[in-house]
XYZ file of C-alpha atoms in Angstrom:
378
model
C 21.097 9.189 7.792
C 19.526 5.743 6.448
C 17.065 5.757 3.766
C 13.982 3.618 3.873
C 11.647 3.317 1.233
C 8.215 1.948 1.679
C 6.438 0.227 -1.583
C 3.002 -0.452 -0.995
C -0.638 0.413 -2.019
C -0.388 4.250 -0.663
C -1.841 5.390 -3.940
C -5.053 3.417 -3.981
C -7.867 5.484 -3.007
C -8.806 3.515 0.133
C -8.728 4.429 3.795
C -7.102 1.169 4.734
C -4.529 1.584 2.137
C -3.928 4.719 3.575
C -3.585 4.056 7.129
C -1.463 0.955 7.023
C 0.930 3.094 4.748
C 1.085 6.004 7.332
C 1.182 3.353 10.391
C 4.253 1.546 8.793
C 5.988 4.930 7.988
C 5.199 6.272 11.536
C 6.672 2.695 13.049
C 9.844 2.634 11.072
C 10.545 6.807 11.887
C 9.985 6.031 15.306
C 12.041 3.062 15.786
C 15.220 5.409 15.107
C 15.568 8.809 14.539
C 18.485 8.380 11.786
C 16.118 7.367 9.074
C 14.587 9.099 6.196
C 11.285 7.166 5.320
C 9.844 7.852 1.719
C 7.046 6.115 -0.524
C 8.116 4.332 -3.668
C 5.928 3.693 -6.363
C 5.608 0.544 -8.529
C 5.116 0.157 -12.026
C 1.666 -1.794 -13.058
C 2.089 -4.829 -15.105
C -0.435 -6.533 -17.323
C -3.465 -8.415 -15.273
C -3.104 -12.031 -15.331
C -6.972 -12.342 -15.191
C -8.463 -10.669 -18.018
C -11.815 -8.856 -17.850
C -13.477 -6.123 -19.548
C -11.933 -3.295 -17.210
C -8.594 -5.114 -17.140
C -8.379 -4.803 -21.003
C -9.108 -1.023 -21.047
C -5.646 0.696 -21.401
C -6.814 4.161 -20.777
C -7.378 5.639 -17.224
C -10.364 7.452 -18.460
C -12.174 4.540 -19.835
C -11.506 2.774 -16.326
C -12.896 5.897 -14.576
C -16.144 6.102 -16.798
C -16.551 2.066 -16.137
C -16.037 2.997 -12.230
C -18.857 5.918 -12.613
C -21.375 3.280 -14.190
C -20.597 0.509 -11.838
C -21.155 3.031 -8.684
C -24.104 4.392 -10.288
C -25.996 1.050 -10.161
C -26.079 0.861 -6.366
C -29.462 1.577 -5.280
C -28.830 4.581 -2.834
C -29.726 8.083 -2.414
C -28.967 10.667 -4.987
C -27.377 12.785 -2.451
C -25.181 9.910 -1.289
C -23.991 9.065 -4.530
C -23.092 12.554 -5.160
C -21.226 12.646 -1.989
C -19.201 9.534 -2.856
C -18.315 10.485 -6.293
C -17.049 13.647 -4.666
C -14.992 11.690 -2.152
C -13.365 9.758 -5.199
C -12.915 12.912 -7.357
C -11.053 14.650 -4.686
C -9.421 11.904 -2.643
C -5.744 12.177 -4.148
C -5.309 15.870 -3.605
C -6.664 16.030 -0.159
C -5.205 12.942 1.377
C -1.990 11.972 -0.663
C -0.140 15.111 0.888
C -0.750 13.766 4.384
C 1.565 10.877 3.319
C 4.204 12.888 1.733
C 3.305 11.836 -1.940
C 3.687 14.143 -4.758
C 1.708 13.970 -8.188
C 4.721 12.550 -9.925
C 5.630 8.780 -8.900
C 8.782 8.206 -7.171
C 10.889 5.491 -8.734
C 13.950 6.192 -7.216
C 14.891 2.797 -5.815
C 18.233 3.413 -4.474
C 17.771 3.377 -1.125
C 19.293 1.758 2.081
C 16.395 -0.489 2.598
C 13.335 -1.119 0.807
C 10.331 -2.518 2.670
C 7.569 -3.959 0.306
C 4.177 -4.115 2.316
C 1.550 -4.071 3.861
C -1.392 -4.405 2.111
C -1.847 -6.886 -0.852
C 1.339 -6.282 -2.460
C 1.775 -10.026 -3.513
C -1.781 -10.409 -4.772
C -0.527 -10.851 -8.350
C -3.304 -13.173 -9.855
C -5.932 -10.490 -10.256
C -7.755 -8.172 -12.919
C -7.093 -4.819 -11.259
C -5.295 -2.904 -13.926
C -3.983 -0.469 -11.474
C -1.717 -3.265 -10.206
C -1.527 -6.380 -12.372
C 1.217 -8.820 -12.103
C 4.054 -6.199 -11.261
C 7.338 -7.641 -10.660
C 8.549 -4.358 -8.761
C 6.015 -5.607 -6.122
C 8.311 -8.635 -5.666
C 11.712 -6.368 -5.251
C 12.657 -7.577 -8.855
C 15.998 -5.951 -9.988
C 15.478 -3.452 -7.134
C 18.487 -0.943 -6.598
C 18.140 -0.832 -3.044
C 20.910 -2.229 -0.934
C 18.484 -4.616 1.209
C 15.036 -5.573 0.262
C 12.410 -6.952 2.840
C 8.825 -7.106 3.117
C 6.605 -6.326 6.226
C 3.289 -8.055 6.599
C 2.974 -8.408 2.695
C -0.250 -10.561 1.685
C -1.320 -12.245 -1.373
C -4.979 -11.766 -0.746
C -6.944 -14.134 -2.512
C -3.879 -15.443 -4.646
C -3.475 -19.118 -3.470
C -0.462 -21.249 -4.642
C -2.860 -23.049 -6.666
C -3.720 -19.931 -8.814
C 0.327 -19.038 -9.158
C 0.579 -22.739 -10.531
C -2.226 -22.060 -12.978
C -0.593 -19.281 -14.272
C 2.790 -20.402 -14.371
C 4.421 -17.682 -12.468
C 6.055 -19.727 -9.732
C 9.610 -19.823 -10.869
C 9.548 -15.817 -11.376
C 8.309 -15.450 -7.815
C 10.786 -17.968 -6.532
C 13.379 -16.230 -7.950
C 12.489 -12.759 -6.651
C 11.832 -13.981 -3.097
C 15.376 -15.438 -3.033
C 16.878 -11.939 -3.231
C 14.896 -10.768 -0.006
C 16.890 -10.241 2.939
C 13.839 -11.119 5.106
C 10.355 -11.753 4.353
C 7.220 -11.244 6.551
C 3.516 -11.614 5.621
C 0.267 -10.983 7.570
C -1.632 -14.243 6.975
C -1.540 -17.841 6.675
C -2.204 -18.289 3.129
C 0.545 -15.891 2.421
C 2.778 -17.543 4.812
C 1.962 -21.104 3.190
C 2.599 -19.651 -0.451
C 6.045 -18.354 0.517
C 7.073 -21.841 2.619
C 5.826 -23.685 -0.749
C 7.993 -21.557 -2.963
C 10.987 -20.886 -1.423
C 10.736 -23.506 1.470
C 11.414 -21.114 4.139
C 8.813 -20.217 6.884
C 8.389 -16.216 6.956
C 7.858 -14.323 9.768
C 3.975 -13.744 10.393
C 3.153 -10.284 11.403
C 0.157 -7.999 12.079
C -0.995 -5.145 9.737
C 0.622 -1.867 10.260
C -2.958 -0.568 11.531
C -2.677 -2.905 14.289
C 0.904 -2.885 15.093
C 0.846 0.915 15.393
C -1.126 2.169 18.201
C -3.408 4.694 16.606
C -5.963 5.498 19.271
C -3.044 6.207 21.983
C -0.342 7.677 19.812
C -2.023 9.889 16.786
C -2.763 13.575 17.657
C -4.531 13.784 14.128
C -7.693 11.722 15.255
C -10.346 14.171 16.586
C -11.008 13.723 20.146
C -14.533 15.197 19.699
C -17.557 13.216 18.559
C -18.383 13.622 14.931
C -21.889 12.370 14.578
C -24.967 13.178 16.612
C -27.321 10.522 17.750
C -26.752 6.609 17.765
C -25.400 4.942 14.884
C -23.883 1.843 13.288
C -21.183 1.904 10.688
C -21.433 -0.323 7.264
C -17.966 -0.046 6.081
C -17.409 -1.778 2.738
C -16.877 -1.288 -1.172
C -19.842 0.482 -3.031
C -22.385 -2.154 -3.833
C -20.891 -5.186 -2.664
C -23.558 -5.963 -0.018
C -26.342 -7.670 -1.492
C -29.939 -6.318 -1.489
C -30.729 -9.061 1.208
C -27.720 -7.781 3.493
C -28.653 -3.825 3.270
C -32.170 -4.752 4.355
C -31.269 -6.821 7.057
C -28.900 -4.116 8.548
C -31.428 -1.439 7.826
C -33.961 -3.463 9.944
C -31.382 -4.325 12.848
C -30.580 -0.496 13.414
C -34.122 0.537 13.151
C -34.917 -1.963 15.776
C -31.949 -0.358 17.778
C -33.021 3.256 16.998
C -29.728 3.874 15.321
C -28.866 5.531 12.136
C -26.791 3.844 9.352
C -24.024 5.723 8.287
C -21.621 4.277 5.243
C -17.895 4.915 5.170
C -15.776 3.705 2.187
C -18.370 2.927 -0.054
C -21.929 3.938 -0.802
C -24.714 1.408 0.120
C -28.443 0.872 -0.060
C -28.613 0.883 3.611
C -27.322 4.498 4.041
C -28.940 6.899 6.071
C -25.920 9.244 5.281
C -22.670 8.535 3.490
C -19.726 10.014 5.135
C -16.972 11.722 3.305
C -14.049 12.374 6.004
C -10.482 12.080 6.065
C -8.646 8.603 7.145
C -7.971 9.988 10.538
C -11.706 10.791 11.143
C -12.617 7.289 10.201
C -11.063 6.120 13.184
C -13.015 8.566 15.262
C -16.199 7.652 13.793
C -15.322 3.876 14.621
C -14.821 4.897 17.843
C -17.938 6.468 18.789
C -20.216 3.728 16.926
C -22.502 1.391 18.445
C -21.491 -1.244 16.155
C -19.869 -2.051 12.733
C -20.790 -4.140 9.832
C -18.138 -4.804 7.238
C -16.650 -7.421 4.662
C -13.271 -5.515 4.805
C -9.952 -6.500 6.499
C -9.515 -3.059 7.246
C -12.911 -2.389 8.547
C -12.551 -5.332 10.933
C -9.215 -3.821 12.070
C -10.794 -0.379 12.781
C -13.295 -2.344 15.028
C -10.667 -4.207 16.601
C -8.579 -1.328 17.739
C -11.405 0.531 19.020
C -12.657 -2.634 21.000
C -16.168 -2.541 19.183
C -18.896 -4.849 18.926
C -18.760 -5.488 15.235
C -19.951 -8.307 12.534
C -17.401 -9.285 9.563
C -18.980 -10.834 6.435
C -16.994 -13.696 4.942
C -17.198 -13.946 1.117
C -15.827 -17.042 -0.639
C -13.798 -16.814 -3.902
C -15.607 -18.494 -6.438
C -13.755 -18.776 -9.729
C -11.864 -15.423 -10.476
C -14.174 -13.729 -8.205
C -12.707 -11.586 -4.986
C -13.033 -13.268 -1.795
C -11.693 -12.305 1.681
C -11.632 -15.501 3.305
C -8.001 -16.063 3.392
C -7.102 -12.935 4.972
C -10.143 -12.430 7.140
C -10.544 -15.919 8.543
C -6.777 -15.678 9.775
C -7.333 -12.175 11.303
C -10.448 -13.142 13.397
C -8.589 -16.790 14.382
C -5.683 -14.640 15.327
C -7.537 -12.681 18.018
C -9.970 -15.376 19.307
C -12.756 -13.597 17.141
C -14.423 -16.204 14.997
C -17.527 -15.561 17.128
C -17.896 -12.538 15.085
C -17.984 -13.614 11.530
C -20.620 -14.340 9.275
C -20.664 -16.889 6.562
C -24.126 -16.455 5.527
C -25.694 -13.155 6.922
C -29.358 -13.488 8.432
C -31.176 -10.827 10.690
C -31.149 -13.506 13.429
C -27.438 -14.136 12.859
C -26.418 -10.563 12.610
C -28.466 -9.515 15.955
C -26.722 -12.569 17.785
C -22.984 -11.759 16.407
C -23.632 -8.021 17.454
C -24.459 -9.084 20.835
C -22.240 -11.162 21.436
C -19.657 -10.293 24.653
C -16.253 -9.850 23.042
C -13.359 -10.596 25.745
C -11.504 -7.346 24.814
C -8.769 -8.115 27.469
C -7.741 -11.201 25.923
C -7.910 -9.352 22.626
C -5.766 -6.272 23.781
C -3.167 -8.801 25.404
C -2.614 -10.595 22.008
C -2.416 -7.319 20.347
C 0.221 -5.927 22.566
C 2.256 -9.136 22.259
C 1.983 -8.773 18.525
C 3.041 -5.124 18.267
C 6.151 -5.750 20.482
C 6.602 -8.551 17.691
C 6.417 -6.307 14.686
C 8.385 -3.446 16.370
C 11.342 -6.250 17.043
C 11.074 -7.101 13.498
C 11.290 -3.721 12.151
C 14.140 -2.745 14.311
C 16.130 -5.814 13.625
C 15.768 -5.735 9.819
C 15.956 -2.064 9.430
């Protein structure tokens, strides 16, 4: 029995992180019956970008800071309570579905260590739950073989790597990989500049694994009565103006606004559900507004009308243009992006006729490519 360890962002309280981890595990398990798959944990490093939150060492102080941040969102009290409860109970409810235990797994003595997917290479950041962890670059791994699958640098660019003088360390770590796979152009370019090698580019596991056909845990029945629009994003990241536009658009369409993943000002109701139910909600929605990578993917795999808000990185702020720009371009969906949201542009984008026949043909090719990569390298 060959042992495979996935090192990813599986302990982040986020539906996208859960579903990409679950999907990669299923893709590997179904590629060979003689494989045992487990999740490996990384040890967070010190953040390269220093902020007040990053400097707070205790878990308690970070949680208090987050609670204050969430409470600043101008949403209904009942929705805030639902959201707080969602975060409070997330680990106990959903980690067992991935086979995660309370204790981290640092047993790196596996046959193959797969690093990815998600933003495993996003090392220039302020998040103290990750920081600059060389574990995520396979540093001193005890595995017989180290590969990556669809890893992403997020908004860490080659220029930022040079600014923080970590290029030589990353180059050294990547040279020990048997194969490198990334999921976007920024990440491909960074690897090429660091190592001189052109890595494989593969789609995120949520795209590679055919969830809507293969996953029995997704409810078949409709979970919300009536017409609704989903807003999927981190709490409070939508501006007041964006919230007002979305609310007005929904009212013009006679639809409710349900928020998943984060609580927003435009919420008619915040939905606290399990990760598989998320995909059922997306399946039955009229349309989706999101500024996230996985919110866009959940829309694509359900062939839905959607609008993706692109946010630029300014200074040390977190932007999404690197990963989302590439994703939309890959599937010929640039028409669904908004770089400057207005009510007119929102209405126009959500009324576009998306050629999902073409999208699905491309997706099927990418799925075959993903399976071939994993079979060849595991």
